[in-house]
mmCIF file of C-alpha atoms and ligand atoms in Angstrom:
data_model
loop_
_atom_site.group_PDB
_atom_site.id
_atom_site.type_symbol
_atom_site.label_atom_id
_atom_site.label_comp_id
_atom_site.label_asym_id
_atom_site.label_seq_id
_atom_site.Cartn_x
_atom_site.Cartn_y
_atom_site.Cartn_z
ATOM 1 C CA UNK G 1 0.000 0.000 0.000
ATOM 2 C CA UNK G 2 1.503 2.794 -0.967
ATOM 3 C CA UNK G 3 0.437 6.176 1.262
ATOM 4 C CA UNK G 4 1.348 9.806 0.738
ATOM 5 C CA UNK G 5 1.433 12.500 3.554
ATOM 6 C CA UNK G 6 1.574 16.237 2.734
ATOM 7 C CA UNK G 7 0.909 18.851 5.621
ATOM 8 C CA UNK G 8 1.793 22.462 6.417
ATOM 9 C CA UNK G 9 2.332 23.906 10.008
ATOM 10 C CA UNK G 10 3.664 26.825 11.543
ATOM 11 C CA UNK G 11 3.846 26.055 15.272
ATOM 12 C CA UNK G 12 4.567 22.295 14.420
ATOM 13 C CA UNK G 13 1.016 20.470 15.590
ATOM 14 C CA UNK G 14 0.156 19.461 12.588
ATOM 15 C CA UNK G 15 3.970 18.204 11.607
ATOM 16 C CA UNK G 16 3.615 16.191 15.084
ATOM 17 C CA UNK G 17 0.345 15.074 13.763
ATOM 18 C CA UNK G 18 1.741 14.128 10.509
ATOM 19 C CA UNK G 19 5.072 12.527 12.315
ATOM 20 C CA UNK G 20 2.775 10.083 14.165
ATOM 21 C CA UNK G 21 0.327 9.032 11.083
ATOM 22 C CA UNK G 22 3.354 8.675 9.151
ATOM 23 C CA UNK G 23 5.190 6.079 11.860
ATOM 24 C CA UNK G 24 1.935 4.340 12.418
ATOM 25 C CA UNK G 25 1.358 3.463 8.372
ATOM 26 C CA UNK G 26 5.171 2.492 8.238
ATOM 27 C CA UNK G 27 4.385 0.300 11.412
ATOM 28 C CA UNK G 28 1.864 -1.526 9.699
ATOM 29 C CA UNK G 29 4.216 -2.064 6.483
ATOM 30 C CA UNK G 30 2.453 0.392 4.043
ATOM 31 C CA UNK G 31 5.262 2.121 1.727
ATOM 32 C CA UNK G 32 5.205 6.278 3.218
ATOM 33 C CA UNK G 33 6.201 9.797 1.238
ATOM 34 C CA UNK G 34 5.864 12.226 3.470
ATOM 35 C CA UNK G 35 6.409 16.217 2.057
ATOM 36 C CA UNK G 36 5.509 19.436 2.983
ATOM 37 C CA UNK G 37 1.908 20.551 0.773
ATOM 38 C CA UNK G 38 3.788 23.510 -0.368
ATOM 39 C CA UNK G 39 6.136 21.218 -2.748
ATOM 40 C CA UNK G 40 3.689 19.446 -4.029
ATOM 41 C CA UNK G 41 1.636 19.082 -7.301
ATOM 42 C CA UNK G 42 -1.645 17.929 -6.507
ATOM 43 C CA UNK G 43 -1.215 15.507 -9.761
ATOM 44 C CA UNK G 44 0.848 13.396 -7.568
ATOM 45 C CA UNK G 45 -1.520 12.078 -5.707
ATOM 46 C CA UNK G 46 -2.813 9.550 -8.206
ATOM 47 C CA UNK G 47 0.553 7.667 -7.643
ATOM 48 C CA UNK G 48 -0.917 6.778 -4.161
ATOM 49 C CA UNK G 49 -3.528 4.197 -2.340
ATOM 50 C CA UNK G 50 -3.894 6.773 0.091
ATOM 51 C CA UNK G 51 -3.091 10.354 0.776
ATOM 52 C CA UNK G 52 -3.271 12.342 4.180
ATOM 53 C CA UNK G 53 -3.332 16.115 3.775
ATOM 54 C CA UNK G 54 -3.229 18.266 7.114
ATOM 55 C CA UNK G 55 -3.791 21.460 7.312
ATOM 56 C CA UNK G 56 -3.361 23.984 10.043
ATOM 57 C CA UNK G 57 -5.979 26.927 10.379
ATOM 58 C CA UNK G 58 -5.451 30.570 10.910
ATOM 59 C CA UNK G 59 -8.258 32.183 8.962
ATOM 60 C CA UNK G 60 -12.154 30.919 9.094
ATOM 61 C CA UNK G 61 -12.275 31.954 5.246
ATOM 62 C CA UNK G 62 -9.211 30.628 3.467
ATOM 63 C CA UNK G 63 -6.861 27.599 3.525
ATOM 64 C CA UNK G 64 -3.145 28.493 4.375
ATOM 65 C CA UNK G 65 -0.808 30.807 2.314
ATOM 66 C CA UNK G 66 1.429 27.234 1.615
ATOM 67 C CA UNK G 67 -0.685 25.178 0.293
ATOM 68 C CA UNK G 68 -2.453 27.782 -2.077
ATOM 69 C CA UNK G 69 -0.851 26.579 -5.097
ATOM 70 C CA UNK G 70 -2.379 22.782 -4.145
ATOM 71 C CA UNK G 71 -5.625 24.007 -3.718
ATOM 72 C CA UNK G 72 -5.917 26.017 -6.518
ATOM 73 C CA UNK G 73 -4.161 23.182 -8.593
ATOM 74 C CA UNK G 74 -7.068 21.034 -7.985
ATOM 75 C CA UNK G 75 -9.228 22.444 -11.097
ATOM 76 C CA UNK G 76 -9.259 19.594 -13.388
ATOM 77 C CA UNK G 77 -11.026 16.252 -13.579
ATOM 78 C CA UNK G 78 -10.157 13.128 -13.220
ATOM 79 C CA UNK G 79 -9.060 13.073 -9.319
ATOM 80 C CA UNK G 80 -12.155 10.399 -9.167
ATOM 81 C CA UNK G 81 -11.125 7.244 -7.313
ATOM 82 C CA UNK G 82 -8.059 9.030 -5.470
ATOM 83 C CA UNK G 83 -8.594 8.571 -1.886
ATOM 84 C CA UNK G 84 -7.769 11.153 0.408
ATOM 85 C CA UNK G 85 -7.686 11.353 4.637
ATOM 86 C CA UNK G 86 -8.088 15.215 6.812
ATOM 87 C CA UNK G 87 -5.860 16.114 9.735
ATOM 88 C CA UNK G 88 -5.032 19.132 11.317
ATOM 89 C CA UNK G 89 -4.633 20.799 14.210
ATOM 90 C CA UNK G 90 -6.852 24.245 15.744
ATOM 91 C CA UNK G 91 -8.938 26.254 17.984
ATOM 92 C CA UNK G 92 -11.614 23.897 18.538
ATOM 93 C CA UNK G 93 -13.280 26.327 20.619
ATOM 94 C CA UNK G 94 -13.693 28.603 17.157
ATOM 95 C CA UNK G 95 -17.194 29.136 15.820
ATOM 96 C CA UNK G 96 -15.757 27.266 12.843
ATOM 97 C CA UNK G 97 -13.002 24.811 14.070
ATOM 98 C CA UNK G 98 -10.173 23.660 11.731
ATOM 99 C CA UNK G 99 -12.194 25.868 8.951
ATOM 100 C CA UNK G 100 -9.525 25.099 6.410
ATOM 101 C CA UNK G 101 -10.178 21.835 6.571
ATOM 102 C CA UNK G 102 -13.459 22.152 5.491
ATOM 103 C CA UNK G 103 -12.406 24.328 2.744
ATOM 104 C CA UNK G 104 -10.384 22.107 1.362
ATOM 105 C CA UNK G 105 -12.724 18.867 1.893
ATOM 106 C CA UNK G 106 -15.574 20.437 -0.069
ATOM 107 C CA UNK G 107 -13.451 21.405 -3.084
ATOM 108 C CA UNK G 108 -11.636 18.370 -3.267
ATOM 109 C CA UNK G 109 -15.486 16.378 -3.210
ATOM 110 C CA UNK G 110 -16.424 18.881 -6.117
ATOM 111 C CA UNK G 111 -13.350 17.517 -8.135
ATOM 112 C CA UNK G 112 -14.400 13.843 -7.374
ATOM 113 C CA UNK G 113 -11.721 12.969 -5.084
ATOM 114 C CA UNK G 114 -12.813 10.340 -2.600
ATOM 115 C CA UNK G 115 -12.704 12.141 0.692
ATOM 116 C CA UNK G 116 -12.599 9.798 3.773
ATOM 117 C CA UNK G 117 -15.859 10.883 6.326
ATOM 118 C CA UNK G 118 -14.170 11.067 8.978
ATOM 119 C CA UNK G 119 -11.670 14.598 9.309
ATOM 120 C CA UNK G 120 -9.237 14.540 12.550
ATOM 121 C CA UNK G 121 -9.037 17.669 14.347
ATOM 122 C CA UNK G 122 -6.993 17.993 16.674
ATOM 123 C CA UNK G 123 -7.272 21.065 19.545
ATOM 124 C CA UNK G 124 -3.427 23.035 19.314
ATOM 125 C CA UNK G 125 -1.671 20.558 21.296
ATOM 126 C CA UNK G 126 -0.824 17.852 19.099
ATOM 127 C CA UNK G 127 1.826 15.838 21.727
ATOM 128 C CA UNK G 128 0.346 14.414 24.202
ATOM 129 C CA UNK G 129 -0.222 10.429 24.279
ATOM 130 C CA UNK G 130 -3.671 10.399 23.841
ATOM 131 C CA UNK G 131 -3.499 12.920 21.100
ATOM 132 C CA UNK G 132 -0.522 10.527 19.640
ATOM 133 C CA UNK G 133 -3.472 7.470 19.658
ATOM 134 C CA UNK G 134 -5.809 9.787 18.061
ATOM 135 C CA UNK G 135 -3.429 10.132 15.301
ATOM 136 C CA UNK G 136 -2.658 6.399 14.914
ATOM 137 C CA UNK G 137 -6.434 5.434 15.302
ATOM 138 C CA UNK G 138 -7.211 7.829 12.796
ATOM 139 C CA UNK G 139 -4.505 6.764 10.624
ATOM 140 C CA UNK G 140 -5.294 3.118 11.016
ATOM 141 C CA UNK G 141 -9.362 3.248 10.467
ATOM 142 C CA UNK G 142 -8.603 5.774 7.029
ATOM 143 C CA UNK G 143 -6.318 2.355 5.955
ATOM 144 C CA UNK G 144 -9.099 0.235 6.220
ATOM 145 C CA UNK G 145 -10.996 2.583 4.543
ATOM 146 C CA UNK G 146 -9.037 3.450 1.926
ATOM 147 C CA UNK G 147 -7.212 -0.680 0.839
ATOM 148 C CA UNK G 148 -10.939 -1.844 1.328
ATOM 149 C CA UNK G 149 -8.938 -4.656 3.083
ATOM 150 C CA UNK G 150 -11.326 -6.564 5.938
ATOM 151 C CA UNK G 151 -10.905 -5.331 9.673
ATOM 152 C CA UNK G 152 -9.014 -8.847 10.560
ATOM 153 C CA UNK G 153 -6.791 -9.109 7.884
ATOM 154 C CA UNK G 154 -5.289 -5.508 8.534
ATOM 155 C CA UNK G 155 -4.958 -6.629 12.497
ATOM 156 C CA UNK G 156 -3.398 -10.203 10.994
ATOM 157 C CA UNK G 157 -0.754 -7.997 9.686
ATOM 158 C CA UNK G 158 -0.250 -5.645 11.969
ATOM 159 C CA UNK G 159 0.476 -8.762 14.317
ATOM 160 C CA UNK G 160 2.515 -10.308 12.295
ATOM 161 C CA UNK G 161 4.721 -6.961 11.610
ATOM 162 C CA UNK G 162 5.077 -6.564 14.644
ATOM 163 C CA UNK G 163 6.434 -10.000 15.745
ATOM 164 C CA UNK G 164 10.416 -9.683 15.154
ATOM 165 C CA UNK G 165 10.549 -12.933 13.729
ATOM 166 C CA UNK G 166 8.592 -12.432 10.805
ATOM 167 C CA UNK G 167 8.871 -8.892 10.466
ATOM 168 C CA UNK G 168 10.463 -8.893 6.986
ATOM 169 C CA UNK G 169 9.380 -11.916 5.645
ATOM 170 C CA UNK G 170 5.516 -10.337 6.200
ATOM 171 C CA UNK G 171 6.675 -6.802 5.003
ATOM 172 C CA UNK G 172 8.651 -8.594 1.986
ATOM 173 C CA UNK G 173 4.994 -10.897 1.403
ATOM 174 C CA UNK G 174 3.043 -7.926 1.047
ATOM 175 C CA UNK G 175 4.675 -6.128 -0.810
ATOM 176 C CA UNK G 176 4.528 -9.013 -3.171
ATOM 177 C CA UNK G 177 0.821 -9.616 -2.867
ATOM 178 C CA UNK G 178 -0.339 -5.749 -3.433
ATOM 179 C CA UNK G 179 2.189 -5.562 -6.052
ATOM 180 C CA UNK G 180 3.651 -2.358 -5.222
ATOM 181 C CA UNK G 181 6.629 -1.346 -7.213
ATOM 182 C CA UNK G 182 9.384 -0.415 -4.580
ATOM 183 C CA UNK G 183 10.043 2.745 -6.660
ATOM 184 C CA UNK G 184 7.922 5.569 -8.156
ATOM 185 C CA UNK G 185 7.909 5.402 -11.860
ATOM 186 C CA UNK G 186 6.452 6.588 -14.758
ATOM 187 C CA UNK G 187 6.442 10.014 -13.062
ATOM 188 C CA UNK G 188 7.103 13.171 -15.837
ATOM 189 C CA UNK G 189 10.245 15.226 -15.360
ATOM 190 C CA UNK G 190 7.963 18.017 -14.661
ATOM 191 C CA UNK G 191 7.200 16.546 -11.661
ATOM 192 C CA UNK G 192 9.147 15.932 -8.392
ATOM 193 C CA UNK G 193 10.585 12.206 -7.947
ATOM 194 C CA UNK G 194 9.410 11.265 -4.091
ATOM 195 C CA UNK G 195 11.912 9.694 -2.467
ATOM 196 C CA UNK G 196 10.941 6.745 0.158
ATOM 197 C CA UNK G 197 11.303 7.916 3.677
ATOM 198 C CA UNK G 198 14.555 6.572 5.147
ATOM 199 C CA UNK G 199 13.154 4.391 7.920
ATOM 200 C CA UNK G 200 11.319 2.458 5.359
ATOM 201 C CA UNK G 201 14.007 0.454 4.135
ATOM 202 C CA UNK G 202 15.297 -0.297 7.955
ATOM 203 C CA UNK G 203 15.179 -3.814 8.478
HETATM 204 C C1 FMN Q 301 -3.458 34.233 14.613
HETATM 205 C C2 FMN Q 301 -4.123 32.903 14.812
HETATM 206 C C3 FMN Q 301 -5.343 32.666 14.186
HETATM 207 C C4 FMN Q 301 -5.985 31.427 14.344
HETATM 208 N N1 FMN Q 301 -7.183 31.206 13.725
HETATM 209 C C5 FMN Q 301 -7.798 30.013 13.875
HETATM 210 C C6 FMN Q 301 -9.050 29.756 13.223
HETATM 211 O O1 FMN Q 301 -9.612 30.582 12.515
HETATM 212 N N2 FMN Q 301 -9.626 28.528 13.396
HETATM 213 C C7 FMN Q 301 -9.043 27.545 14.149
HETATM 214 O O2 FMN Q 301 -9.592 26.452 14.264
HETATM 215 N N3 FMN Q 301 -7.838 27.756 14.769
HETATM 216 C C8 FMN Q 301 -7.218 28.956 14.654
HETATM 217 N N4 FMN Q 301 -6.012 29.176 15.277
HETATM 218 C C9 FMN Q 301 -5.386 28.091 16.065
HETATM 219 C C10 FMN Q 301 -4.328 27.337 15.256
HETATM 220 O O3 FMN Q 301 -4.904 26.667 14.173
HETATM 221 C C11 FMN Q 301 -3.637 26.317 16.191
HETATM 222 O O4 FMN Q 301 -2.755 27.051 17.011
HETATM 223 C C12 FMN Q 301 -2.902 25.205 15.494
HETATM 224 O O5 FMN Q 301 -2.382 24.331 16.465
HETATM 225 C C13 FMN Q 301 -1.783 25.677 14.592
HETATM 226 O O6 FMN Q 301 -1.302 24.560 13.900
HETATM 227 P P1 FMN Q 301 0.251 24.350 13.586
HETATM 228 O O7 FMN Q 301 0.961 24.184 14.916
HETATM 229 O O8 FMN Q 301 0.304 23.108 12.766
HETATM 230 O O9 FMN Q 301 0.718 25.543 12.843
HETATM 231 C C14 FMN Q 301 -5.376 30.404 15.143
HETATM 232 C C15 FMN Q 301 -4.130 30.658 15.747
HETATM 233 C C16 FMN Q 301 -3.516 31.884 15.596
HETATM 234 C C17 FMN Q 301 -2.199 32.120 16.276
#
């Protein structure tokens, strides 16, 4: 499964937010590019299973001044099918909490994206441990979602990842059976070449 994670963040919630989804979908053997939204063409994310895009918000009317260019980029068709998880962090206390998040949902569902139901908001503090699980539930039920895969078989993996004896023969086995190629190809020289986060390739 091969995810993508863009964000933007100012005071770093969302990046923690981002940190933990990202550690949580390596955990489970998925195949993470993480970049900041500001980098990114919104083209990419047809390359992916999955994409997370967080957002931070600092203005009930608009989405931030870094990820602009993505959200105006997303004017074309044929985004349908290309699955796509919320996160950020805010002032849940605001009349309109996380606004930009909302923004940004209901254009990408008038382009025909496929926008998981479920947005994670997250109130400023993005560090604590139950925030942390937030971000790994969240992470872990937008999966599901988004690989179609059955409940069970997702926690059959996750058990088996995380047993050290079969840790790479089950990472190695998936990647075989969802017949991911281990690098991005096919991409236009236009476009930026993602490189695989580091960790990944730890075993
Ligand atoms: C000047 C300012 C304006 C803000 N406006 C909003 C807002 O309109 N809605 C909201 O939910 N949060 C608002 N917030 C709260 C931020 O979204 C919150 O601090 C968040 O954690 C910032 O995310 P970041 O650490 O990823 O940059 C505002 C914060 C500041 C400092």
């Amino acid at each position: 499964m091969k995810v993508f994670i863009g964000y933007v963040s100012l005071s770093g919630n969302t990046e923690k937010m981002a940190i933990s989804i990202k550690n949580r979908m390596k955990a489970v053997g998925c195949e993470v590019y993480m970049e900041r939204l500001d980098t990114v063409e919104v083209d990419a994310l047809k390359d992916f299973d999955l994409a997370f895009i967080g957002l931070y918000t600092w203005n009930l009317e608009d989405v931030p001044y870094e990820a602009n260019e993505f959200y105006e980029e997303i004017d074309q068709v044929g985004f349908a099918g290309v699955k796509v998880a919320l996160f950020g962090a805010g002032d849940l206390t605001h009349s309109k909490p996380c606004a930009a998040l909302d923004i940004l949902s209901d254009k990408m569902k008038r382009f025909g994206f496929d926008v998981y139901d479920r947005v994670l908001k997250i109130h400023h503090e993005s560090s604590t441990y139950e925030q942390l699980r937030k971000c790994e539930d969240f992470a872990e039920h937008a999966l599901i979602w988004g690989s179609n895969r059955k409940k069970w078989r997702f926690f059959m993996w996750d058990r088996l990842l995380g047993s050290p004896k079969y840790q790479k023969s089950v990472f190695l086995l998936r990647r075989v059976l969802d017949d991911y190629p281990i690098k991005c190809k096919g991409r236009s020289k236009k476009r930026r070449t993602y490189t695989r986060t580091s960790e990944i390739r730890d075993f």
